[in-house]
CSV table of C-alpha atoms (C1' of nucleotides) in Angstrom, one decimal:
chain,number,residue,atom,x,y,z
A,1,MET,CA,0.0,0.0,0.0
A,2,GLN,CA,1.4,3.3,-1.1
A,3,THR,CA,1.4,5.9,1.7
A,4,GLN,CA,2.1,8.9,-0.4
A,5,ALA,CA,0.7,10.4,-3.6
A,6,LEU,CA,2.7,9.7,-6.7
A,7,PRO,CA,5.7,12.0,-7.1
A,8,GLY,CA,4.7,15.4,-8.5
A,9,PHE,CA,1.0,14.8,-7.6
A,10,ARG,CA,-0.7,16.6,-4.7
A,11,ASP,CA,-3.1,15.7,-1.9
A,12,PHE,CA,-5.3,18.6,-1.2
A,13,TYR,CA,-6.1,18.7,2.6
A,14,PRO,CA,-8.8,21.2,3.5
A,15,ALA,CA,-6.3,24.0,4.0
A,16,ASP,CA,-4.7,23.4,0.7
A,17,LEU,CA,-8.0,23.2,-1.1
A,18,ALA,CA,-9.0,26.5,0.6
A,19,LEU,CA,-6.1,28.1,-1.1
A,20,ARG,CA,-6.7,26.4,-4.4
A,21,THR,CA,-10.4,27.6,-4.2
A,22,HIS,CA,-9.3,31.1,-3.4
A,23,ILE,CA,-7.0,31.0,-6.5
A,24,PHE,CA,-9.7,29.7,-8.7
A,25,GLN,CA,-12.3,32.2,-7.5
A,26,THR,CA,-9.9,35.1,-8.1
A,27,TRP,CA,-9.1,33.8,-11.5
A,28,ARG,CA,-12.7,33.5,-12.4
A,29,SER,CA,-13.8,36.9,-11.1
A,30,VAL,CA,-11.1,38.8,-12.9
A,31,ALA,CA,-11.6,36.9,-16.1
A,32,ALA,CA,-15.3,37.8,-15.9
A,33,ARG,CA,-14.4,41.4,-15.7
A,34,TYR,CA,-12.8,41.2,-19.1
A,35,GLY,CA,-15.9,39.5,-20.6
A,36,PHE,CA,-14.2,36.1,-20.7
A,37,GLU,CA,-16.4,33.0,-20.8
A,38,GLU,CA,-15.4,29.7,-19.2
A,39,TYR,CA,-15.0,26.5,-21.2
A,40,ASP,CA,-13.4,23.0,-20.7
A,41,GLY,CA,-12.3,20.1,-22.8
A,42,PRO,CA,-11.3,16.5,-22.2
A,43,PRO,CA,-8.3,15.8,-19.9
A,44,LEU,CA,-7.4,12.9,-22.1
A,45,GLU,CA,-6.7,13.6,-25.8
A,46,PRO,CA,-5.4,11.7,-28.8
A,47,LEU,CA,-1.5,11.7,-28.6
A,48,ASP,CA,-1.1,13.2,-32.1
A,49,LEU,CA,-2.9,16.3,-31.1
A,50,TYR,CA,0.5,17.1,-29.4
A,51,THR,CA,3.0,15.3,-31.5
A,52,ALA,CA,1.7,16.8,-34.8
A,53,LYS,CA,2.7,20.2,-33.5
A,54,SER,CA,5.8,19.6,-31.3
A,55,GLY,CA,7.3,16.5,-32.9
A,56,ASP,CA,7.8,13.1,-31.4
A,57,GLU,CA,10.3,14.0,-28.8
A,58,ILE,CA,7.5,15.6,-26.8
A,59,VAL,CA,6.2,12.1,-26.0
A,60,GLY,CA,9.0,11.7,-23.4
A,61,GLN,CA,7.3,14.6,-21.5
A,62,LEU,CA,3.8,13.2,-21.6
A,63,TYR,CA,1.6,10.9,-19.7
A,64,ASN,CA,0.7,8.8,-22.6
A,65,PHE,CA,-0.6,5.2,-23.1
A,66,THR,CA,-2.6,3.0,-25.4
A,67,ASP,CA,-6.2,2.7,-24.3
A,68,LYS,CA,-8.4,-0.5,-24.5
A,69,GLY,CA,-9.5,0.5,-27.9
A,70,ASP,CA,-6.0,0.6,-29.1
A,71,ARG,CA,-5.9,4.4,-29.3
A,72,GLN,CA,-2.7,6.3,-28.6
A,73,VAL,CA,-3.8,8.8,-25.9
A,74,ALA,CA,-2.2,11.4,-23.6
A,75,LEU,CA,-3.2,13.3,-20.5
A,76,ARG,CA,-3.2,16.9,-21.7
A,77,PRO,CA,0.0,18.8,-21.0
A,78,GLU,CA,-1.4,22.1,-22.3
A,79,MET,CA,-4.8,23.6,-23.2
A,80,THR,CA,-4.0,25.5,-26.5
A,81,PRO,CA,-4.3,22.5,-28.9
A,82,THR,CA,-7.7,21.5,-27.4
A,83,LEU,CA,-8.9,25.1,-27.7
A,84,ALA,CA,-7.7,25.5,-31.2
A,85,ARG,CA,-9.6,22.3,-32.1
A,86,MET,CA,-12.7,23.5,-30.4
A,87,VAL,CA,-12.7,26.9,-31.9
A,88,ALA,CA,-11.8,25.6,-35.4
A,89,ALA,CA,-14.8,23.2,-35.3
A,90,GLN,CA,-17.2,26.0,-34.7
A,91,ALA,CA,-15.3,28.9,-36.1
A,92,GLY,CA,-18.1,29.8,-38.5
A,93,LYS,CA,-20.7,30.3,-35.9
A,94,LEU,CA,-18.7,32.0,-33.1
A,95,ARG,CA,-18.8,35.7,-32.9
A,96,LYS,CA,-15.3,37.2,-33.0
A,97,PRO,CA,-13.4,38.1,-31.1
A,98,ILE,CA,-13.8,35.0,-29.0
A,99,ARG,CA,-12.9,35.7,-25.3
A,100,TRP,CA,-12.6,32.3,-23.5
A,101,PHE,CA,-10.9,31.1,-20.4
A,102,SER,CA,-10.5,27.8,-18.8
A,103,ILE,CA,-8.9,26.3,-15.7
A,104,PRO,CA,-7.7,22.9,-16.8
A,105,GLN,CA,-5.6,20.4,-14.8
A,106,LEU,CA,-2.6,19.7,-16.9
A,107,PHE,CA,0.0,16.8,-16.7
A,108,ARG,CA,3.6,16.5,-17.7
A,109,TYR,CA,5.9,13.5,-17.1
A,110,GLU,CA,9.0,15.2,-15.9
A,111,ARG,CA,11.1,15.1,-12.9
A,112,GLN,CA,9.6,17.4,-10.3
A,113,GLN,CA,11.3,20.3,-8.7
A,114,ARG,CA,10.0,23.2,-6.6
A,115,GLY,CA,7.2,25.0,-8.5
A,116,ARG,CA,7.2,22.3,-11.1
A,117,LEU,CA,5.1,19.3,-10.5
A,118,ARG,CA,3.7,16.6,-12.7
A,119,GLU,CA,0.2,18.1,-12.4
A,120,HIS,CA,-1.0,21.6,-12.0
A,121,PHE,CA,-4.0,23.8,-12.6
A,122,GLN,CA,-3.5,26.6,-15.1
A,123,LEU,CA,-5.7,29.6,-15.9
A,124,ASN,CA,-5.8,29.8,-19.7
A,125,CYS,CA,-7.1,33.0,-21.3
A,126,ASP,CA,-7.3,33.3,-25.0
A,127,LEU,CA,-8.5,36.0,-27.4
A,128,ILE,CA,-9.2,34.6,-30.8
A,129,GLY,CA,-10.1,36.5,-33.9
A,130,GLU,CA,-8.3,39.7,-33.1
A,131,ALA,CA,-4.9,40.5,-34.7
A,132,GLY,CA,-4.3,44.0,-33.4
A,133,PRO,CA,-2.1,45.1,-30.5
A,134,LEU,CA,-5.1,46.0,-28.4
A,135,GLY,CA,-5.8,42.3,-28.1
A,136,ASP,CA,-2.3,41.7,-26.7
A,137,ALA,CA,-2.7,44.5,-24.3
A,138,GLU,CA,-6.1,43.2,-23.2
A,139,LEU,CA,-4.6,39.8,-22.3
A,140,ILE,CA,-1.5,41.2,-20.5
A,141,ALA,CA,-3.7,43.6,-18.6
A,142,LEU,CA,-5.9,40.7,-17.6
A,143,ALA,CA,-2.8,38.8,-16.4
A,144,ILE,CA,-1.6,41.8,-14.4
A,145,ASP,CA,-5.1,42.5,-12.9
A,146,VAL,CA,-5.3,38.8,-11.8
A,147,LEU,CA,-2.1,39.4,-9.9
A,148,ARG,CA,-3.3,42.8,-8.5
A,149,ALA,CA,-6.4,41.0,-7.3
A,150,PHE,CA,-4.2,38.7,-5.2
A,151,GLY,CA,-2.7,41.8,-3.6
A,152,LEU,CA,0.6,41.8,-5.6
A,153,GLY,CA,2.0,45.1,-6.9
A,154,PRO,CA,4.8,46.2,-9.3
A,155,GLY,CA,7.2,45.6,-6.5
A,156,ASP,CA,6.2,41.9,-6.3
A,157,VAL,CA,5.8,40.9,-9.9
A,158,ARG,CA,7.2,42.0,-13.2
A,159,VAL,CA,5.9,41.5,-16.8
A,160,ARG,CA,8.7,40.9,-19.3
A,161,LEU,CA,7.4,41.8,-22.7
A,162,SER,CA,8.9,41.1,-26.1
A,163,ASP,CA,7.8,40.5,-29.7
A,164,ARG,CA,9.3,37.9,-31.9
A,165,ARG,CA,8.8,40.0,-35.0
A,166,VAL,CA,11.0,42.7,-33.5
A,167,LEU,CA,13.7,40.4,-32.3
A,168,SER,CA,13.7,38.6,-35.7
A,169,LYS,CA,14.2,42.0,-37.5
A,170,LEU,CA,16.9,43.1,-35.1
A,171,LEU,CA,18.8,39.8,-35.5
A,172,GLN,CA,18.4,40.1,-39.3
A,173,HIS,CA,19.7,43.7,-39.1
A,174,ARG,CA,22.8,42.4,-37.3
A,175,GLY,CA,23.4,39.8,-40.0
A,176,VAL,CA,21.8,36.6,-38.8
A,177,PRO,CA,20.6,34.7,-41.9
A,178,PRO,CA,17.2,33.0,-41.9
A,179,SER,CA,18.9,29.6,-41.3
A,180,GLY,CA,20.5,30.7,-38.1
A,181,MET,CA,17.4,32.4,-36.6
A,182,SER,CA,16.3,29.6,-34.4
A,183,ARG,CA,19.7,29.0,-33.1
A,184,ALA,CA,20.0,32.7,-32.2
A,185,TYR,CA,16.6,32.6,-30.5
A,186,GLU,CA,17.8,29.7,-28.4
A,187,ILE,CA,20.9,31.6,-27.3
A,188,ILE,CA,19.1,34.8,-26.6
A,189,ASP,CA,16.6,32.8,-24.6
A,190,LYS,CA,19.2,31.4,-22.2
A,191,ILE,CA,21.9,34.1,-22.5
A,192,GLU,CA,21.3,35.5,-19.1
A,193,ARG,CA,21.7,32.1,-17.5
A,194,LEU,CA,25.0,31.5,-19.1
A,195,ARG,CA,28.2,32.0,-17.3
A,196,LYS,CA,30.9,34.2,-18.9
A,197,GLU,CA,33.1,31.2,-19.9
A,198,GLN,CA,30.2,29.7,-21.7
A,199,ILE,CA,29.6,32.9,-23.6
A,200,ASP,CA,33.4,33.1,-24.4
A,201,GLU,CA,33.2,29.5,-25.6
A,202,LEU,CA,30.3,30.2,-27.8
A,203,SER,CA,32.2,33.3,-29.2
A,204,SER,CA,35.3,31.3,-30.0
A,205,ARG,CA,33.8,29.2,-32.7
A,206,PRO,CA,31.8,30.2,-35.8
A,207,ASP,CA,28.1,29.6,-35.5
A,208,VAL,CA,25.3,29.3,-38.0
A,209,PHE,CA,24.2,32.9,-37.4
A,210,ALA,CA,27.4,34.4,-38.8
A,211,PRO,CA,28.2,37.0,-39.9
A,212,ALA,CA,26.5,38.1,-36.7
A,213,THR,CA,28.5,37.4,-33.6
A,214,VAL,CA,27.7,36.4,-30.0
A,215,SER,CA,28.3,39.9,-29.0
A,216,ASP,CA,25.5,41.1,-31.3
A,217,LEU,CA,23.2,38.7,-29.4
A,218,VAL,CA,24.6,40.0,-26.1
A,219,ASP,CA,23.9,43.5,-27.2
A,220,ILE,CA,20.3,42.7,-28.1
A,221,SER,CA,19.7,40.8,-24.9
A,222,ARG,CA,20.7,43.9,-22.8
A,223,ILE,CA,18.0,46.1,-24.3
A,224,ARG,CA,15.8,47.1,-21.5
A,225,GLY,CA,12.6,49.2,-21.6
A,226,TRP,CA,10.6,50.5,-24.5
A,227,ASP,CA,12.6,53.7,-24.8
A,228,HIS,CA,15.8,51.9,-25.1
A,229,LEU,CA,14.3,49.5,-27.7
A,230,GLU,CA,12.8,52.4,-29.6
A,231,SER,CA,16.3,54.0,-29.9
A,232,GLU,CA,17.7,50.8,-31.3
A,233,LEU,CA,14.9,50.5,-33.8
A,234,ALA,CA,15.6,54.0,-35.0
A,235,HIS,CA,18.5,52.7,-37.1
A,236,SER,CA,16.2,51.8,-40.1
A,237,SER,CA,12.6,52.4,-41.0
A,238,GLU,CA,12.1,48.7,-41.5
A,239,LEU,CA,13.2,48.1,-37.9
A,240,SER,CA,11.1,50.9,-36.7
A,241,LYS,CA,8.1,49.5,-38.5
A,242,SER,CA,8.5,46.1,-37.0
A,243,GLY,CA,8.2,47.7,-33.5
A,244,GLY,CA,4.8,49.2,-34.2
A,245,HIS,CA,2.7,46.5,-32.8
A,246,LEU,CA,4.8,46.2,-29.6
A,247,LYS,CA,4.8,49.9,-29.2
A,248,GLU,CA,1.0,50.1,-29.3
A,249,THR,CA,0.7,47.2,-27.0
A,250,TYR,CA,3.0,48.9,-24.5
A,251,GLU,CA,1.3,52.3,-24.9
A,252,SER,CA,-2.1,50.7,-24.4
A,253,LEU,CA,-0.9,49.2,-21.2
A,254,SER,CA,0.5,52.6,-20.2
A,255,ALA,CA,-2.9,54.2,-20.9
A,256,MET,CA,-4.5,51.6,-18.5
A,257,GLY,CA,-2.0,52.7,-15.8
A,258,LEU,CA,-0.2,49.3,-15.9
A,259,ALA,CA,3.1,50.3,-17.4
A,260,GLU,CA,4.8,50.2,-14.1
A,261,PHE,CA,4.4,46.4,-14.1
A,262,VAL,CA,6.0,46.0,-17.6
A,263,ASP,CA,9.6,45.7,-18.7
A,264,VAL,CA,10.3,45.4,-22.4
A,265,ASP,CA,13.0,42.7,-22.6
A,266,LEU,CA,13.8,40.7,-25.7
A,267,THR,CA,15.3,37.8,-23.9
A,268,ILE,CA,11.7,36.5,-23.5
A,269,VAL,CA,11.5,34.1,-26.4
A,270,ARG,CA,9.5,31.2,-25.0
A,271,GLY,CA,10.1,27.7,-26.2
A,272,LEU,CA,6.8,26.9,-27.9
A,273,ALA,CA,7.3,27.0,-31.6
A,274,TYR,CA,3.9,28.3,-32.4
A,275,TYR,CA,4.3,31.9,-31.1
A,276,THR,CA,4.5,34.4,-33.8
A,277,GLY,CA,4.5,37.9,-32.3
A,278,VAL,CA,4.2,39.4,-28.9
A,279,VAL,CA,5.3,37.1,-26.1
A,280,PHE,CA,5.5,37.8,-22.4
A,281,GLU,CA,6.2,36.2,-19.1
A,282,VAL,CA,5.5,37.2,-15.6
A,283,PHE,CA,8.1,36.7,-12.8
A,284,ASP,CA,8.3,37.4,-9.1
A,285,ALA,CA,10.4,40.6,-8.8
A,286,ARG,CA,13.2,39.0,-7.0
A,287,ARG,CA,13.4,36.3,-9.7
A,288,THR,CA,13.8,33.4,-7.2
A,289,LEU,CA,10.8,31.5,-8.6
A,290,ARG,CA,9.9,30.1,-12.0
A,291,ALA,CA,7.7,32.1,-14.3
A,292,ILE,CA,4.3,32.6,-12.9
A,293,CYS,CA,2.6,33.2,-16.2
A,294,GLY,CA,3.5,33.2,-19.9
A,295,GLY,CA,1.9,33.7,-23.2
A,296,GLY,CA,1.8,35.3,-26.5
A,297,ARG,CA,0.4,35.6,-30.0
A,298,TYR,CA,0.0,32.5,-32.1
A,299,ASP,CA,-1.6,33.6,-35.3
A,300,ASP,CA,-1.0,30.4,-37.4
A,301,LEU,CA,-1.9,27.7,-34.9
A,302,LEU,CA,-5.7,27.5,-35.7
A,303,ASP,CA,-4.8,27.0,-39.3
A,304,ALA,CA,-2.3,24.2,-38.5
A,305,VAL,CA,-4.7,22.4,-36.2
A,306,GLY,CA,-8.1,23.1,-37.8
A,307,GLY,CA,-7.6,24.6,-41.1
A,308,VAL,CA,-9.1,27.9,-40.0
A,309,GLN,CA,-7.3,31.2,-40.4
A,310,LEU,CA,-7.9,33.1,-37.2
A,311,PRO,CA,-5.3,35.3,-35.4
A,312,ALA,CA,-5.1,34.4,-31.7
A,313,ALA,CA,-3.2,35.2,-28.5
A,314,GLY,CA,-3.4,33.8,-25.1
A,315,PHE,CA,-1.6,33.1,-21.8
A,316,GLY,CA,-1.4,30.4,-19.1
A,317,MET,CA,-0.9,31.0,-15.3
A,318,GLY,CA,-0.2,28.0,-13.1
A,319,ASP,CA,-1.4,27.5,-9.6
A,320,VAL,CA,1.9,26.2,-8.2
A,321,VAL,CA,4.3,29.0,-8.5
A,322,LEU,CA,1.6,31.5,-7.9
A,323,GLY,CA,0.7,29.7,-4.6
A,324,GLU,CA,4.3,29.8,-3.5
A,325,LEU,CA,4.6,33.5,-4.2
A,326,LEU,CA,1.3,34.3,-2.4
A,327,ARG,CA,2.7,32.3,0.6
A,328,GLU,CA,6.0,34.2,0.4
A,329,LYS,CA,4.2,37.6,0.3
A,330,GLY,CA,1.7,36.7,3.1
A,331,GLN,CA,-1.2,37.0,0.7
A,332,ILE,CA,-2.9,33.8,1.8
A,333,PRO,CA,-6.3,34.6,3.2
A,334,PRO,CA,-6.8,33.3,6.7
A,335,GLY,CA,-9.1,30.3,7.0
A,336,GLY,CA,-12.5,31.4,8.2
A,337,ALA,CA,-14.7,29.4,10.6
A,338,SER,CA,-16.3,26.4,9.0
A,339,ILE,CA,-19.3,26.7,11.2
A,340,ASP,CA,-21.4,29.5,12.7
A,341,VAL,CA,-22.9,27.8,15.7
A,342,PHE,CA,-21.8,25.0,18.0
A,343,MET,CA,-24.6,23.5,20.0
A,344,ALA,CA,-23.7,22.0,23.4
A,345,TYR,CA,-25.9,19.9,25.7
A,346,ILE,CA,-25.8,18.9,29.3
A,347,THR,CA,-27.7,15.7,29.6
A,348,ARG,CA,-29.0,13.1,27.2
A,349,GLU,CA,-32.5,14.5,27.7
A,350,ASP,CA,-31.3,17.7,26.1
A,351,LEU,CA,-30.1,16.0,23.0
A,352,PRO,CA,-33.4,15.8,21.2
A,353,HIS,CA,-33.9,19.5,21.6
A,354,VAL,CA,-30.4,20.2,20.1
A,355,LEU,CA,-31.2,18.0,17.2
A,356,THR,CA,-34.5,19.9,16.6
A,357,LEU,CA,-32.9,23.3,17.0
A,358,ALA,CA,-29.8,22.5,15.0
A,359,HIS,CA,-31.9,21.3,12.1
A,360,GLN,CA,-34.0,24.4,12.2
A,361,LEU,CA,-30.8,26.4,11.9
A,362,ARG,CA,-29.5,24.4,9.1
A,363,ASP,CA,-32.7,24.8,7.2
A,364,ALA,CA,-32.2,28.5,7.7
A,365,ALA,CA,-28.7,28.1,6.1
A,366,VAL,CA,-26.8,28.5,9.4
A,367,ARG,CA,-23.8,26.2,9.6
A,368,VAL,CA,-24.2,24.1,12.7
A,369,GLU,CA,-22.2,21.4,14.5
A,370,TYR,CA,-22.8,19.5,17.8
A,371,ALA,CA,-21.1,16.7,19.7
A,372,LEU,CA,-22.0,13.3,18.2
A,373,THR,CA,-20.9,11.7,21.4
A,374,PRO,CA,-22.1,13.0,24.8
A,375,GLN,CA,-19.4,14.9,26.5
A,376,ALA,CA,-18.8,17.3,29.4
A,377,VAL,CA,-19.8,20.8,28.4
A,378,GLY,CA,-16.3,21.9,28.8
A,379,LYS,CA,-15.2,19.6,26.2
A,380,GLN,CA,-17.9,20.5,23.9
A,381,LEU,CA,-16.9,24.2,24.2
A,382,LYS,CA,-13.3,23.3,23.7
A,383,LEU,CA,-14.2,21.7,20.4
A,384,ALA,CA,-16.3,24.7,19.5
A,385,ASP,CA,-13.3,26.9,20.3
A,386,SER,CA,-11.0,24.9,18.1
A,387,ARG,CA,-13.6,25.3,15.3
A,388,ASN,CA,-13.1,29.0,15.5
A,389,VAL,CA,-16.9,29.3,15.7
A,390,ARG,CA,-18.6,32.6,16.8
A,391,PHE,CA,-21.6,31.3,18.8
A,392,ALA,CA,-22.1,28.5,21.2
A,393,VAL,CA,-25.7,27.5,22.2
A,394,VAL,CA,-26.1,25.5,25.4
A,395,VAL,CA,-29.2,23.4,26.0
A,396,GLY,CA,-29.6,22.3,29.6
A,397,PRO,CA,-32.3,21.2,32.1
A,398,ASP,CA,-32.4,24.6,33.8
A,399,GLU,CA,-33.0,26.5,30.6
A,400,ARG,CA,-35.5,24.0,29.2
A,401,ALA,CA,-37.5,24.3,32.3
A,402,ARG,CA,-38.0,28.0,31.4
A,403,ASP,CA,-38.4,27.1,27.6
A,404,GLU,CA,-35.1,28.9,27.0
A,405,ILE,CA,-31.6,28.2,25.8
A,406,LEU,CA,-28.3,29.8,26.5
A,407,ILE,CA,-26.5,31.7,23.7
A,408,LYS,CA,-22.9,32.5,24.2
A,409,ASP,CA,-20.6,34.7,22.0
A,410,LEU,CA,-17.3,33.0,22.1
A,411,ARG,CA,-15.5,36.1,21.0
A,412,SER,CA,-16.6,38.4,23.8
A,413,GLY,CA,-17.4,35.6,26.3
A,414,SER,CA,-20.7,37.1,27.1
A,415,GLN,CA,-23.8,35.0,27.3
A,416,GLU,CA,-27.5,35.3,27.8
A,417,SER,CA,-30.7,33.2,28.0
A,418,ILE,CA,-33.2,33.7,25.2
A,419,PRO,CA,-36.6,32.0,24.4
A,420,MET,CA,-36.0,28.7,22.7
A,421,ASN,CA,-38.2,29.5,19.7
A,422,SER,CA,-36.3,32.8,18.9
A,423,LEU,CA,-33.0,31.0,18.3
A,424,ALA,CA,-32.9,31.2,14.5
A,425,ASN,CA,-33.9,34.8,14.4
A,426,THR,CA,-31.4,35.8,17.1
A,427,ILE,CA,-28.5,33.9,15.5
A,428,LYS,CA,-29.2,35.4,12.1
A,429,ALA,CA,-29.6,38.9,13.5
A,430,ARG,CA,-26.3,38.6,15.4
A,431,MET,CA,-24.4,37.0,12.6
A,432,ASN,CA,-24.9,40.0,10.6
A,433,GLY,CA,-24.0,42.4,13.4
B,1,G,C1',16.7,11.2,-18.6
B,2,U,C1',22.0,13.2,-16.4
B,3,G,C1',24.8,15.3,-12.3
B,4,G,C1',25.1,17.0,-7.2
B,5,U,C1',22.9,17.2,-2.3
B,6,U,C1',19.6,16.0,1.8
B,7,G,C1',16.4,12.3,4.6
B,8,U,C1',15.6,11.5,12.9
B,9,A,C1',8.0,12.0,16.2
B,10,G,C1',2.3,15.1,12.7
B,11,C,C1',5.7,20.0,12.2
B,12,U,C1',10.5,22.6,13.4
B,13,C,C1',15.1,20.7,15.0
B,14,A,C1',18.8,18.0,18.8
B,15,A,C1',21.8,13.5,19.8
B,16,U,C1',30.4,14.0,22.1
B,17,U,C1',35.6,10.8,17.6
B,18,G,C1',30.6,4.9,15.9
B,19,G,C1',29.1,3.6,22.4
B,20,U,C1',23.4,2.1,27.4
B,21,U,C1',16.6,2.8,26.9
B,22,A,C1',17.2,8.4,20.1
B,23,G,C1',15.5,13.9,23.1
B,24,A,C1',13.2,19.1,23.1
B,25,G,C1',9.6,22.9,21.6
B,26,C,C1',5.0,23.2,19.0
B,27,G,C1',0.8,20.2,17.8
B,28,C,C1',-2.4,16.0,19.3
B,29,C,C1',-5.0,13.2,23.5
B,30,G,C1',-6.2,13.1,28.7
B,31,G,C1',-6.5,15.3,33.8
B,32,A,C1',-6.7,19.6,37.3
B,33,C,C1',-12.1,22.0,35.7
B,34,U,C1',-18.3,16.2,37.0
B,35,G,C1',-23.2,23.2,33.6
B,36,U,C1',-18.7,26.8,30.4
B,37,G,C1',-13.8,27.5,25.6
B,38,G,C1',-9.1,30.5,25.3
B,39,C,C1',-4.6,31.1,29.8
B,40,U,C1',-1.8,28.1,33.3
B,41,C,C1',0.0,23.5,35.4
B,42,C,C1',0.4,18.1,35.3
B,43,G,C1',0.4,13.6,32.6
B,44,G,C1',0.1,10.4,28.1
B,45,A,C1',0.4,8.6,23.2
B,46,G,C1',3.3,8.9,19.0
B,47,G,C1',10.0,6.6,16.0
B,48,U,C1',11.7,-0.2,12.1
B,49,U,C1',16.3,7.2,12.5
B,50,G,C1',12.9,6.8,4.4
B,51,C,C1',13.7,1.5,2.8
B,52,G,C1',17.2,-2.7,1.9
B,53,G,C1',21.9,-4.6,2.3
B,54,G,C1',27.2,-4.3,4.1
B,55,U,C1',31.5,-3.1,7.6
B,56,U,C1',31.8,-3.5,13.2
B,57,C,C1',31.7,-6.3,19.7
B,58,A,C1',28.4,-2.0,18.7
B,59,A,C1',25.5,2.2,13.2
B,60,U,C1',21.1,8.0,13.4
B,61,C,C1',26.6,8.5,12.4
B,62,C,C1',30.9,4.8,7.9
B,63,C,C1',30.2,2.0,2.8
B,64,C,C1',26.8,0.3,-1.4
B,65,G,C1',22.0,0.1,-3.5
B,66,U,C1',17.1,2.0,-3.7
B,67,C,C1',13.0,5.4,-2.9
B,68,A,C1',11.7,10.4,-1.9
B,69,G,C1',12.7,15.8,-1.4
B,70,C,C1',15.8,19.9,-3.0
B,71,C,C1',19.4,22.2,-6.6
B,72,A,C1',21.6,22.4,-11.4
B,73,C,C1',21.1,20.5,-16.5
B,74,C,C1',17.6,18.6,-20.4
B,75,C,C1',13.0,20.7,-21.2
B,76,C,C1',9.5,23.8,-20.7
B,77,A,C1',2.9,24.4,-18.7
RNA sequence: GUGGUUGUAGCUCAAUUGGUUAGAGCGCCGGACUGUGGCUCCGGAGGUUGCGGGUUCAAUCCCCGUCAGCCACCCCA
């Protein structure tokens, strides 16, 4: 008998599930502010939904198997292919732009590390049928507002914003040939994680992006902020034109008052091959955790998956790293009481009255608990206290003789006798008070 | 998948160079307090020292394997 969940999988005890619920509620409420509608798809998909796009090597990272109908299947590692299929199937009847979000549980067969499990939940927001920069800005603003709703500010989280079209033009301008572009992307992507020796080593041998050099790549990777980038783009009108979309995206965010969260930074490339334009990631400001959120524009994917030409952009935000950051920042809401009233009784003869009254309260939507095994009153109140409950009601022979019960406010310690038949009204009145 | 590192009670951590019965705080349970919670005091339960093997008179400690966590790769949700 296994005593632990599988590696990379989580048990959600009530306190853990409370945090998860808090995260999901916040996600849903902010997505709703932007007019996004929730959808879902199957957690199990045909394997080739993923291999067609990413190649066979992705299989090593998937939970895949052959089902009893001899189908090659996989637990979904991401939502975008499912979304692309769903949208493509009904592209003709859906009003554009489509604003959809989902909170899928995703799976990945990889060695786990902190912030990276084999299973997680991810908020996915996608905007389909809009090619303009305002669409990108809308998504980035949504991501930022989600984090703001969790109590995080620009000192806590940073959006790093790039555009592959701009990066591509800059690389081209420095002499990178089309054949060396993906290698150059790869190096830009990891350049700030490389040690100096590794950079020197790269520089010492000719690479496929010649005549551009490693120091060209280093220069580009050091561009920080829109103003800096804009001055780099001023070298040619073609370069300048390539930055138009990113400029409008940035300026839109600025007009929303969100520019203080955003750093233009071309080292954000993102591994997924299907991104075609603006890409962004969100990190904790101290950069001690993995990316909290990532996304971008993927204008060709729906065509590739479903033969429908629709521009699209989206992002994903996982619950694991976000949860760690919230814990670090003390933004985990305290657990509230699970019940409103604890009913205690003195003798067995009092019990039927407790059952009657408790049920009346429950019918009135009051959360009630009582001892299921007769115990000393002190113990019953001790249990009530550990439940963090507001009111205790004591039913005993003395009170019953007068047709009353005792109601005690466990916060203040004050108590009084009230008529038995007024319990529900009294509780409801005091709960609001 | 590769390399490194860690593993003692539910949690956080102790335990002389390998040496009797592996301890403490918090938490949990019980009592003081048989019609009143929190505070205090007292008591109790809880460990195959991750697991398996080896060295030794003797292993929590040294060695090997394995599992799990963490870190760096690979890869990226």
